[in-house]
């Protein structure tokens, strides 16, 4: 697996092309009358503002998906083969596909399912509190959003690899022969990365505070009637679980500027003293930042499309800050990557990261300002 990840610039274009052709085939299937079209009012979760594609019809969207899938297949193959002619067009298509499929089309249901994933695994055996069927919690329309997100991530990798390759930069690290920008240096990244980490750790506090209050019997930001429904259905404990996940995620986010994220601390006994692989932080944190940003945009759409009640502000208002949370987490992750990337194994450019002393497993870890991993705090709409 590590070798596959290390060679991503070679296969990203082919993977994006394959995904586009497969999804384009789905579009053709829907255009010919096939079932399962997941957008527009065919979506069982449909409500005004939930999806940016909430107004589309199968008659228009399905053929367009088929055409875009075919174009994406051709574009992905051209990128994989390193075609330089038409570079602006290829990069424009690739980056537009990446942005559209990761941020624009997905909505807060992706974040909701990620946050509820551990509970869903339990509910599959015990049943959902309140008696709701599992098929309603994970319908195809929601699974489709994950499929779309995967496609967007593949297109982002393909676009980045082609942009670096055709500009004479290392496809692995992005370094070129010119002068390195000062803001990308380890010390500079440490300074602005601290601010990004602080923002990314603080913003979810509003969401978490309301769910902790509900679990304690305080209907903060909701009506008494709604709180009684949460209590009777048992869902207030699901909210508490999400808040605990958010708190744990905030602690892990702080790890991006803490030493225990670069070297495993003693309480992780089976790895204590060993170096934390940077990608263990960078990959999940990057994905979570995209999901959070997209989920926050959903609540802005819902806010403008619906007359949301202020006596229920805790169910939507804290989520309006999530785009900033996602952006801050992305910046914090970038800072962590820049500080830890060291010398590139492909091109040999870059200085090795400063040596980090091993922790004292008896008295505790040695203090020092370094970095740490994060999966990012996640939370979903109750």
Coordinates of C-alpha atoms in Angstrom, one line a residue:
X1 CA 0.0 0.0 0.0
X2 CA 2.8 2.4 0.9
X3 CA 4.4 1.8 -2.5
X4 CA 1.1 2.5 -4.3
X5 CA 0.7 5.7 -2.4
X6 CA 4.2 6.8 -3.2
X7 CA 3.6 6.4 -7.0
X8 CA 0.4 8.4 -7.1
X9 CA 1.6 10.8 -9.8
X10 CA 1.8 7.8 -12.2
X11 CA -1.6 6.4 -11.7
X12 CA -3.8 9.4 -10.7
X13 CA -4.7 10.3 -14.3
X14 CA -5.7 6.7 -15.2
X15 CA -7.7 6.4 -12.0
X16 CA -9.5 9.7 -12.7
X17 CA -10.2 8.6 -16.3
X18 CA -11.6 5.2 -15.1
X19 CA -13.8 6.8 -12.5
X20 CA -15.2 9.3 -15.1
X21 CA -16.0 6.5 -17.6
X22 CA -17.7 4.4 -15.0
X23 CA -19.8 7.3 -13.7
X24 CA -20.5 8.4 -17.2
X25 CA -21.8 4.9 -17.9
X26 CA -24.1 5.4 -14.9
X27 CA -25.3 8.6 -16.5
X28 CA -26.1 6.7 -19.7
X29 CA -28.0 4.1 -17.8
X30 CA -30.1 6.7 -16.1
X31 CA -30.6 8.5 -19.4
X32 CA -32.0 5.3 -20.9
X33 CA -34.5 5.0 -18.0
X34 CA -32.6 3.1 -15.4
X35 CA -33.5 3.4 -11.8
X36 CA -31.6 5.0 -9.0
X37 CA -31.1 8.5 -10.3
X38 CA -29.8 10.2 -7.0
X39 CA -30.3 13.9 -7.7
X40 CA -33.1 16.4 -7.9
X41 CA -36.5 15.5 -6.4
X42 CA -35.7 11.8 -7.0
X43 CA -33.4 12.1 -3.9
X44 CA -35.4 10.8 -0.9
X45 CA -33.7 13.5 1.3
X46 CA -34.8 16.3 -1.0
X47 CA -35.5 19.7 0.6
X48 CA -34.9 23.2 -0.6
X49 CA -31.2 24.2 -0.4
X50 CA -29.9 20.7 0.6
X51 CA -28.1 20.0 -2.7
X52 CA -26.8 22.3 -5.3
X53 CA -28.4 19.8 -7.8
X54 CA -31.7 19.9 -6.1
X55 CA -33.5 21.4 -9.1
X56 CA -32.1 19.1 -11.8
X57 CA -34.2 16.5 -13.7
X58 CA -33.1 13.1 -14.9
X59 CA -34.0 14.0 -18.5
X60 CA -31.4 16.9 -18.5
X61 CA -28.8 15.8 -16.0
X62 CA -28.4 12.1 -16.9
X63 CA -27.3 12.7 -20.5
X64 CA -25.0 15.5 -19.3
X65 CA -23.4 13.2 -16.8
X66 CA -22.8 10.7 -19.6
X67 CA -21.1 13.3 -21.8
X68 CA -19.0 14.7 -19.0
X69 CA -18.0 11.2 -18.1
X70 CA -16.8 10.5 -21.7
X71 CA -14.9 13.9 -21.7
X72 CA -13.4 13.1 -18.3
X73 CA -12.2 9.7 -19.6
X74 CA -10.4 11.4 -22.5
X75 CA -9.0 14.2 -20.4
X76 CA -7.8 11.7 -17.7
X77 CA -6.0 9.6 -20.3
X78 CA -4.3 12.6 -21.8
X79 CA -3.1 13.7 -18.4
X80 CA -1.9 10.2 -17.6
X81 CA 0.1 10.1 -20.8
X82 CA 1.7 13.5 -20.0
X83 CA 0.2 15.4 -23.0
X84 CA 1.4 19.0 -23.0
X85 CA -0.7 20.3 -25.9
X86 CA -3.8 22.0 -24.6
X87 CA -2.3 22.2 -21.1
X88 CA -4.6 25.1 -19.9
X89 CA -7.7 23.2 -21.1
X90 CA -6.6 19.9 -19.5
X91 CA -5.8 21.6 -16.2
X92 CA -8.9 23.7 -16.3
X93 CA -11.1 20.6 -16.8
X94 CA -9.2 18.7 -14.1
X95 CA -9.3 21.4 -11.4
X96 CA -13.0 22.2 -12.2
X97 CA -13.8 18.5 -11.8
X98 CA -11.9 18.3 -8.6
X99 CA -13.6 21.3 -7.1
X100 CA -17.1 20.4 -8.3
X101 CA -16.9 16.8 -7.1
X102 CA -15.3 17.4 -3.7
X103 CA -17.0 20.7 -2.6
X104 CA -19.9 21.7 -4.8
X105 CA -21.9 18.5 -5.4
X106 CA -21.5 16.8 -2.0
X107 CA -23.4 18.2 1.0
X108 CA -23.6 17.8 4.8
X109 CA -24.8 14.2 4.5
X110 CA -21.3 13.1 3.8
X111 CA -20.1 14.6 7.1
X112 CA -23.1 13.2 8.9
X113 CA -22.4 9.6 7.8
X114 CA -18.7 9.9 8.6
X115 CA -19.5 11.2 12.1
X116 CA -22.2 8.5 12.6
X117 CA -20.1 5.7 11.2
X118 CA -19.2 4.1 14.5
X119 CA -22.8 4.3 15.7
X120 CA -24.1 2.9 12.4
X121 CA -21.9 -0.1 12.9
X122 CA -23.5 -0.7 16.3
X123 CA -27.0 0.1 15.1
X124 CA -26.7 -2.5 12.4
X125 CA -26.9 -5.1 15.2
X126 CA -29.0 -3.3 17.9
X127 CA -31.4 -1.3 15.8
X128 CA -31.6 2.5 15.4
X129 CA -33.0 4.4 18.4
X130 CA -36.5 5.6 17.5
X131 CA -37.1 2.6 15.3
X132 CA -35.8 4.2 12.0
X133 CA -34.7 1.6 9.5
X134 CA -31.1 1.4 8.5
X135 CA -32.1 1.6 4.9
X136 CA -33.3 5.1 5.5
X137 CA -30.1 6.2 7.2
X138 CA -27.8 4.9 4.3
X139 CA -29.8 5.1 1.1
X140 CA -28.1 5.0 -2.3
X141 CA -28.5 8.8 -2.7
X142 CA -26.1 9.2 0.3
X143 CA -23.7 6.5 -0.8
X144 CA -23.6 8.2 -4.2
X145 CA -22.2 11.4 -2.5
X146 CA -19.2 9.3 -1.3
X147 CA -18.7 8.0 -4.8
X148 CA -18.7 11.5 -6.1
X149 CA -16.3 12.6 -3.4
X150 CA -13.8 9.8 -4.3
X151 CA -14.0 11.0 -8.0
X152 CA -13.2 14.5 -6.9
X153 CA -10.2 13.4 -4.9
X154 CA -8.8 11.4 -7.8
X155 CA -9.2 14.4 -10.1
X156 CA -7.4 16.6 -7.6
X157 CA -4.5 14.2 -7.6
X158 CA -4.5 14.0 -11.4
X159 CA -4.6 17.8 -11.8
X160 CA -1.8 18.3 -9.3
X161 CA 0.4 15.7 -10.9
X162 CA -0.1 17.1 -14.4
X163 CA 0.5 20.7 -13.2
X164 CA 3.8 19.8 -11.7
X165 CA 4.9 17.5 -14.5
X166 CA 4.2 20.1 -17.2
X167 CA 5.9 22.9 -15.3
X168 CA 9.1 21.1 -14.7
X169 CA 8.6 20.4 -11.1
X170 CA 9.0 17.2 -9.1
X171 CA 5.7 15.4 -9.3
X172 CA 6.1 14.0 -5.8
X173 CA 7.0 17.1 -3.8
X174 CA 6.3 19.9 -6.1
X175 CA 9.7 21.5 -5.8
X176 CA 11.3 23.1 -8.8
X177 CA 14.8 24.5 -9.5
X178 CA 13.9 28.0 -8.5
X179 CA 13.9 29.7 -5.1
X180 CA 11.6 28.3 -2.4
X181 CA 8.9 30.7 -1.3
X182 CA 9.7 31.9 2.2
X183 CA 6.2 31.1 3.6
X184 CA 6.8 27.4 2.8
X185 CA 9.8 27.1 5.0
X186 CA 9.5 25.0 8.2
X187 CA 9.8 28.0 10.7
X188 CA 7.3 30.1 8.7
X189 CA 4.9 27.2 8.4
X190 CA 5.2 26.7 12.2
X191 CA 4.2 30.3 12.9
X192 CA 1.1 30.5 10.6
X193 CA 0.2 26.9 11.2
X194 CA -0.3 27.6 14.9
X195 CA -3.0 30.2 14.1
X196 CA -4.7 27.8 11.7
X197 CA -4.7 25.0 14.3
X198 CA -6.2 27.3 16.9
X199 CA -9.1 28.3 14.6
X200 CA -9.7 24.7 13.5
X201 CA -9.8 23.5 17.1
X202 CA -12.0 26.3 18.5
X203 CA -14.8 26.5 15.9
X204 CA -16.4 23.2 16.6
X205 CA -16.8 24.2 20.3
X206 CA -20.2 25.9 19.6
X207 CA -21.6 22.7 18.1
X208 CA -20.2 20.5 20.9
X209 CA -21.4 22.8 23.7
X210 CA -25.0 22.5 22.6
X211 CA -24.9 18.7 22.4
X212 CA -23.3 18.4 25.8
X213 CA -26.0 20.6 27.1
X214 CA -28.7 18.4 25.6
X215 CA -27.2 15.3 27.2
X216 CA -27.2 17.1 30.5
X217 CA -30.9 17.9 30.2
X218 CA -30.6 21.5 29.1
X219 CA -32.5 22.4 25.9
X220 CA -29.8 24.9 24.7
X221 CA -30.8 26.4 21.4
X222 CA -33.8 24.1 20.9
X223 CA -37.5 24.0 22.0
X224 CA -38.6 22.0 25.0
X225 CA -40.7 19.9 22.7
X226 CA -37.8 19.0 20.5
X227 CA -35.6 18.2 23.5
X228 CA -38.3 15.8 24.8
X229 CA -38.4 14.1 21.5
X230 CA -34.6 13.7 21.6
X231 CA -34.9 12.3 25.1
X232 CA -37.6 9.8 24.3
X233 CA -36.0 8.6 21.1
X234 CA -32.6 8.3 22.8
X235 CA -31.0 10.5 20.1
X236 CA -29.7 13.0 22.7
X237 CA -27.1 10.3 23.5
X238 CA -26.1 10.1 19.8
X239 CA -25.5 13.9 20.0
X240 CA -23.3 13.4 23.1
X241 CA -21.3 10.7 21.1
X242 CA -20.8 13.2 18.3
X243 CA -19.7 15.9 20.7
X244 CA -17.2 13.5 22.3
X245 CA -15.8 12.8 18.8
X246 CA -15.6 16.5 18.2
X247 CA -13.7 17.0 21.4
X248 CA -11.3 14.2 20.6
X249 CA -10.9 15.5 17.1
X250 CA -10.0 19.0 18.5
X251 CA -7.3 17.4 20.7
X252 CA -5.9 15.6 17.7
X253 CA -6.0 18.9 15.7
X254 CA -3.9 20.5 18.4
X255 CA -1.4 17.6 17.7
X256 CA -0.6 19.3 14.4
X257 CA 1.6 21.7 16.4
X258 CA 2.5 19.4 19.3
X259 CA 5.5 17.2 19.7
X260 CA 3.5 14.0 20.4
X261 CA 2.3 14.1 16.8
X262 CA 5.8 13.7 15.4
X263 CA 6.9 10.9 17.8
X264 CA 4.4 8.5 19.3
X265 CA 4.1 9.3 23.0
X266 CA 4.5 6.6 25.7
X267 CA 0.7 6.1 26.1
X268 CA 0.7 4.5 22.7
X269 CA 2.8 1.7 24.1
X270 CA 3.1 -0.4 21.0
X271 CA 4.6 2.5 19.0
X272 CA 6.1 4.7 21.7
X273 CA 9.2 6.6 20.6
X274 CA 8.8 5.8 16.9
X275 CA 8.4 8.5 14.2
X276 CA 4.8 9.2 13.2
X277 CA 4.5 8.9 9.4
X278 CA 3.5 12.4 8.1
X279 CA 0.9 11.0 5.7
X280 CA -0.9 9.4 8.7
X281 CA -1.9 13.0 9.5
X282 CA -2.0 14.6 6.1
X283 CA -4.3 12.3 4.2
X284 CA -7.2 12.0 6.7
X285 CA -7.0 15.6 7.7
X286 CA -7.1 16.8 4.1
X287 CA -10.1 14.7 3.4
X288 CA -11.9 15.8 6.6
X289 CA -11.2 19.5 5.8
X290 CA -12.9 19.1 2.4
X291 CA -15.9 17.3 3.9
X292 CA -16.3 19.9 6.6
X293 CA -16.0 22.8 4.1
X294 CA -18.6 21.2 1.9
X295 CA -20.9 20.5 4.8
X296 CA -20.7 24.1 6.0
X297 CA -21.7 25.4 2.5
X298 CA -24.8 23.2 2.8
X299 CA -26.0 25.0 5.9
X300 CA -25.6 28.3 4.1
X301 CA -27.8 27.1 1.3
X302 CA -30.4 25.8 3.8
X303 CA -30.3 29.2 5.6
X304 CA -31.1 31.1 2.4
X305 CA -33.6 28.6 1.0
X306 CA -35.6 28.1 4.2
X307 CA -37.0 30.2 7.0
X308 CA -35.0 28.5 9.8
X309 CA -36.4 29.1 13.2
X310 CA -34.3 31.0 15.7
X311 CA -35.7 29.1 18.6
X312 CA -33.9 26.1 17.1
X313 CA -30.7 27.9 16.3
X314 CA -28.5 25.2 17.8
X315 CA -29.5 22.8 15.0
X316 CA -28.1 25.1 12.3
X317 CA -26.3 28.3 13.4
X318 CA -23.0 26.7 14.7
X319 CA -22.7 24.9 11.4
X320 CA -22.5 28.2 9.4
X321 CA -18.9 28.6 10.6
X322 CA -17.9 25.2 9.2
X323 CA -16.5 26.6 5.9
X324 CA -14.0 28.5 8.0
X325 CA -13.3 25.4 10.1
X326 CA -12.6 23.4 6.9
X327 CA -10.3 26.1 5.5
X328 CA -8.4 26.4 8.8
X329 CA -8.0 22.6 9.0
X330 CA -6.7 22.5 5.4
X331 CA -4.2 25.3 6.2
X332 CA -3.1 23.6 9.4
X333 CA -2.6 20.4 7.5
X334 CA -0.5 22.1 4.8
X335 CA 1.7 23.7 7.5
X336 CA 2.2 20.3 9.1
X337 CA 3.2 18.8 5.7
X338 CA 5.6 21.7 4.9
X339 CA 7.4 21.3 8.2
X340 CA 7.7 17.5 8.0
X341 CA 8.3 16.8 4.3
X342 CA 12.1 16.9 4.5
X343 CA 14.2 15.7 1.6
X344 CA 12.2 14.3 -1.4
X345 CA 13.1 10.7 -2.2
X346 CA 12.3 11.3 -5.9
X347 CA 14.2 14.5 -6.7
X348 CA 16.5 14.8 -3.7
X349 CA 15.6 18.4 -3.1
X350 CA 14.9 19.9 0.4
X351 CA 16.6 19.8 3.7
X352 CA 16.1 16.9 6.1
X353 CA 13.8 17.7 9.0
X354 CA 15.5 18.5 12.3
X355 CA 16.2 15.5 14.4
X356 CA 13.7 14.9 17.2
X357 CA 15.0 13.4 20.5
X358 CA 13.2 10.2 21.5
X359 CA 10.8 10.6 24.5
X360 CA 11.8 9.4 27.9
X361 CA 9.4 6.5 28.4
X362 CA 9.8 6.7 32.2
X363 CA 9.4 10.4 32.9
X364 CA 7.4 11.3 29.8
X365 CA 8.0 13.0 26.5
X366 CA 10.5 15.7 26.1
X367 CA 9.0 19.1 25.5
X368 CA 9.5 20.7 22.1
X369 CA 7.5 22.5 19.4
X370 CA 6.9 20.0 16.7
X371 CA 4.0 18.7 14.8
X372 CA 1.3 16.0 15.1
X373 CA -1.3 14.0 13.3
X374 CA -5.0 14.6 13.0
X375 CA -7.9 13.0 11.5
X376 CA -9.8 16.2 12.1
X377 CA -12.8 16.8 14.3
X378 CA -15.9 15.6 12.7
X379 CA -19.5 16.2 13.6
X380 CA -22.8 15.7 11.9
X381 CA -26.2 17.2 11.9
X382 CA -28.4 15.4 14.4

